Amino acid sequence: MKNERVPPFFPLFFFFSFVFLFRWWGNVSKIFDIFYPLIFLSKSRLNFEKKMATKPLTTKTIVKKRTKKFARHQADLFKRIARTSWRKPKGIDGRVRRRFKGAIPMPSIGYGSDKKTRNVHPNGFKSVVVNNVSELEMLMMHNRTYAATIGHSVSTRGRQEIINRAEQLAIRVTNAAARLRAEEDA
């Protein structure tokens, strides 16, 4: 048969048989260099087409100056405020407000992120919430900077339309797998 696929283990068989034959020569590394590419040249690997995901435009490393959350003043003393978010201390004698040495740090502009990497996800894209296909098409020219996030109130059918259109426009969708069921054969 002409179009019969070569099993992926076929080049491996040749590779390991030659390694076994020439092992006593001590030239295994030379043989490895010659036959290792054969592993990746089998027909089954060449015919496999993978759709490449959109890559972000900037790949600057994201550096966070501080990753810990800022603790509220005296959050260690009172259980009721232990898990609350930051509040600015406003007392007249407050050590934290007056920034005494040894007091817990307060948020300030100095902790801000680099402008180029601000609001950028670890995948390299900034996120935009999309509720329908027309909102998605606004990202057409910015598909290397922004990724679409489908809104939580969008129906399953609407999500499918958005995902199909995003695939055509090569726009990354961060939550593409959410609320999608596999189509059942009837």
Tab-separated table of C-alpha atoms in Angstrom:
chain	number	residue	atom	x	y	z
A	1	MET	CA	0.000	0.000	0.000
A	2	LYS	CA	1.294	3.426	-0.933
A	3	ASN	CA	-0.222	5.559	1.832
A	4	GLU	CA	0.439	3.182	4.694
A	5	ARG	CA	1.795	5.053	7.689
A	6	VAL	CA	5.146	3.988	9.088
A	7	PRO	CA	4.806	3.130	12.785
A	8	PRO	CA	6.571	5.655	15.034
A	9	PHE	CA	8.701	2.905	16.591
A	10	PHE	CA	10.194	1.907	13.224
A	11	PRO	CA	13.105	4.399	13.273
A	12	LEU	CA	13.625	3.606	16.953
A	13	PHE	CA	14.187	-0.051	16.084
A	14	PHE	CA	16.962	0.868	13.646
A	15	PHE	CA	18.481	3.348	16.043
A	16	PHE	CA	18.758	0.948	18.969
A	17	SER	CA	19.900	-1.971	16.836
A	18	PHE	CA	22.819	0.098	15.502
A	19	VAL	CA	23.679	1.322	18.991
A	20	PHE	CA	23.753	-2.291	20.161
A	21	LEU	CA	25.929	-3.408	17.207
A	22	PHE	CA	28.519	-0.656	17.540
A	23	ARG	CA	28.580	-0.363	21.306
A	24	TRP	CA	31.854	-2.271	21.671
A	25	TRP	CA	33.562	0.207	19.319
A	26	GLY	CA	33.010	3.034	21.768
A	27	ASN	CA	31.579	5.230	19.011
A	28	VAL	CA	28.037	5.343	20.335
A	29	SER	CA	27.980	9.139	20.348
A	30	LYS	CA	28.811	9.251	16.606
A	31	ILE	CA	26.081	6.745	15.823
A	32	PHE	CA	23.655	8.653	18.025
A	33	ASP	CA	24.343	11.824	15.999
A	34	ILE	CA	23.683	9.980	12.729
A	35	PHE	CA	20.545	8.008	13.565
A	36	TYR	CA	18.787	10.181	16.164
A	37	PRO	CA	17.131	12.395	13.487
A	38	LEU	CA	15.511	9.275	11.987
A	39	ILE	CA	13.251	9.081	15.032
A	40	PHE	CA	11.606	12.325	13.964
A	41	LEU	CA	11.450	11.593	10.227
A	42	SER	CA	8.838	8.836	10.270
A	43	LYS	CA	5.780	9.513	8.096
A	44	SER	CA	3.434	9.527	11.079
A	45	ARG	CA	5.343	12.440	12.602
A	46	LEU	CA	5.594	14.376	9.334
A	47	ASN	CA	1.873	14.081	8.608
A	48	PHE	CA	0.911	15.323	12.057
A	49	GLU	CA	-0.183	18.947	11.757
A	50	LYS	CA	-0.479	20.983	14.927
A	51	LYS	CA	-2.138	24.383	14.871
A	52	MET	CA	0.257	26.880	16.391
A	53	ALA	CA	-1.162	29.124	19.084
A	54	THR	CA	-0.816	32.888	18.738
A	55	LYS	CA	2.371	34.084	20.390
A	56	PRO	CA	2.523	37.372	22.322
A	57	LEU	CA	4.245	40.368	20.750
A	58	THR	CA	6.412	41.249	23.735
A	59	THR	CA	8.166	38.564	25.717
A	60	LYS	CA	9.617	40.796	28.404
A	61	THR	CA	10.058	39.019	31.720
A	62	ILE	CA	7.407	40.002	34.228
A	63	VAL	CA	9.030	41.139	37.472
A	64	LYS	CA	6.886	41.719	40.544
A	65	LYS	CA	8.479	43.936	43.185
A	66	ARG	CA	6.284	42.360	45.839
A	67	THR	CA	4.087	39.279	45.613
A	68	LYS	CA	2.866	39.132	49.227
A	69	LYS	CA	-0.378	40.889	50.051
A	70	PHE	CA	-0.115	43.931	52.294
A	71	ALA	CA	-1.364	43.086	55.772
A	72	ARG	CA	-3.784	45.436	57.492
A	73	HIS	CA	-2.429	47.173	60.591
A	74	GLN	CA	-2.856	44.938	63.675
A	75	ALA	CA	-4.273	42.102	61.557
A	76	ASP	CA	-2.123	39.724	63.597
A	77	LEU	CA	-3.850	40.818	66.826
A	78	PHE	CA	-7.523	40.642	65.843
A	79	LYS	CA	-9.077	37.573	64.256
A	80	ARG	CA	-11.903	39.593	62.701
A	81	ILE	CA	-9.517	41.598	60.503
A	82	ALA	CA	-6.954	38.857	59.854
A	83	ARG	CA	-8.250	38.015	56.371
A	84	THR	CA	-9.426	41.468	55.295
A	85	SER	CA	-7.833	43.537	52.578
A	86	TRP	CA	-5.543	46.505	53.098
A	87	ARG	CA	-6.917	49.621	54.786
A	88	LYS	CA	-4.883	52.764	55.277
A	89	PRO	CA	-4.265	53.461	58.966
A	90	LYS	CA	-5.739	56.838	59.986
A	91	GLY	CA	-4.952	57.084	63.695
A	92	ILE	CA	-3.188	60.161	65.084
A	93	ASP	CA	-0.398	58.163	66.740
A	94	GLY	CA	-0.194	55.220	64.329
A	95	ARG	CA	3.318	53.805	63.862
A	96	VAL	CA	2.410	52.276	60.486
A	97	ARG	CA	0.954	55.549	59.167
A	98	ARG	CA	4.053	57.443	60.304
A	99	ARG	CA	6.278	54.773	58.728
A	100	PHE	CA	8.377	53.956	61.778
A	101	LYS	CA	11.246	51.522	61.449
A	102	GLY	CA	10.065	47.957	62.073
A	103	ALA	CA	6.415	48.714	61.325
A	104	ILE	CA	4.607	46.760	58.614
A	105	PRO	CA	5.041	48.240	55.114
A	106	MET	CA	2.317	50.341	53.518
A	107	PRO	CA	1.484	50.201	49.805
A	108	SER	CA	3.051	53.021	47.824
A	109	ILE	CA	3.711	53.966	44.212
A	110	GLY	CA	7.189	52.460	44.429
A	111	TYR	CA	5.748	48.963	44.439
A	112	GLY	CA	4.195	49.529	41.001
A	113	SER	CA	4.998	47.213	38.107
A	114	ASP	CA	6.892	48.093	34.948
A	115	LYS	CA	4.595	49.897	32.507
A	116	LYS	CA	5.358	47.388	29.744
A	117	THR	CA	4.403	44.368	31.857
A	118	ARG	CA	1.565	45.887	33.921
A	119	ASN	CA	-1.703	43.907	33.702
A	120	VAL	CA	0.046	41.242	31.611
A	121	HIS	CA	-0.810	37.607	32.347
A	122	PRO	CA	1.904	34.954	32.629
A	123	ASN	CA	0.958	33.830	29.096
A	124	GLY	CA	2.172	37.227	27.784
A	125	PHE	CA	-1.209	38.737	26.870
A	126	LYS	CA	-3.380	41.433	28.391
A	127	SER	CA	-6.940	40.279	29.009
A	128	VAL	CA	-10.150	41.727	27.522
A	129	VAL	CA	-13.608	40.492	28.522
A	130	VAL	CA	-15.703	39.624	25.464
A	131	ASN	CA	-19.467	39.007	25.477
A	132	ASN	CA	-20.211	38.561	21.755
A	133	VAL	CA	-18.547	38.139	18.368
A	134	SER	CA	-18.636	41.858	17.501
A	135	GLU	CA	-16.638	42.665	20.652
A	136	LEU	CA	-14.176	39.950	19.691
A	137	GLU	CA	-13.614	41.499	16.265
A	138	MET	CA	-12.273	44.668	17.921
A	139	LEU	CA	-9.224	42.587	18.861
A	140	MET	CA	-8.544	41.586	15.259
A	141	MET	CA	-5.573	43.943	14.794
A	142	HIS	CA	-4.333	43.458	18.379
A	143	ASN	CA	-4.270	39.669	18.571
A	144	ARG	CA	-0.591	39.624	19.610
A	145	THR	CA	-1.176	42.003	22.544
A	146	TYR	CA	-4.628	41.131	23.908
A	147	ALA	CA	-6.305	37.809	24.644
A	148	ALA	CA	-10.071	37.421	24.864
A	149	THR	CA	-11.751	36.200	28.035
A	150	ILE	CA	-15.355	35.131	27.511
A	151	GLY	CA	-17.729	36.758	30.010
A	152	HIS	CA	-19.365	34.523	32.629
A	153	SER	CA	-22.919	35.300	31.469
A	154	VAL	CA	-22.384	34.141	27.855
A	155	SER	CA	-24.365	31.041	26.873
A	156	THR	CA	-22.816	27.813	25.607
A	157	ARG	CA	-23.900	28.533	22.032
A	158	GLY	CA	-22.514	32.081	22.230
A	159	ARG	CA	-19.237	30.724	23.590
A	160	GLN	CA	-18.980	28.313	20.673
A	161	GLU	CA	-19.521	31.138	18.162
A	162	ILE	CA	-16.886	33.288	19.881
A	163	ILE	CA	-14.365	30.439	19.951
A	164	ASN	CA	-14.904	29.596	16.271
A	165	ARG	CA	-14.507	33.240	15.233
A	166	ALA	CA	-11.435	33.635	17.464
A	167	GLU	CA	-9.847	30.656	15.745
A	168	GLN	CA	-10.395	32.307	12.349
A	169	LEU	CA	-8.904	35.598	13.575
A	170	ALA	CA	-6.041	33.862	15.453
A	171	ILE	CA	-7.059	35.434	18.773
A	172	ARG	CA	-6.133	33.627	21.990
A	173	VAL	CA	-9.096	32.811	24.248
A	174	THR	CA	-8.040	32.316	27.859
A	175	ASN	CA	-11.114	30.358	28.991
A	176	ALA	CA	-11.952	28.534	25.756
A	177	ALA	CA	-12.670	25.209	27.461
A	178	ALA	CA	-15.150	26.635	29.985
A	179	ARG	CA	-18.768	25.417	29.809
A	180	LEU	CA	-18.370	23.507	26.559
A	181	ARG	CA	-19.877	20.048	26.246
A	182	ALA	CA	-18.740	17.477	23.715
A	183	GLU	CA	-21.291	17.062	20.937
A	184	GLU	CA	-23.214	13.831	21.335
A	185	ASP	CA	-23.753	11.639	18.284
A	186	ALA	CA	-27.467	11.086	17.708
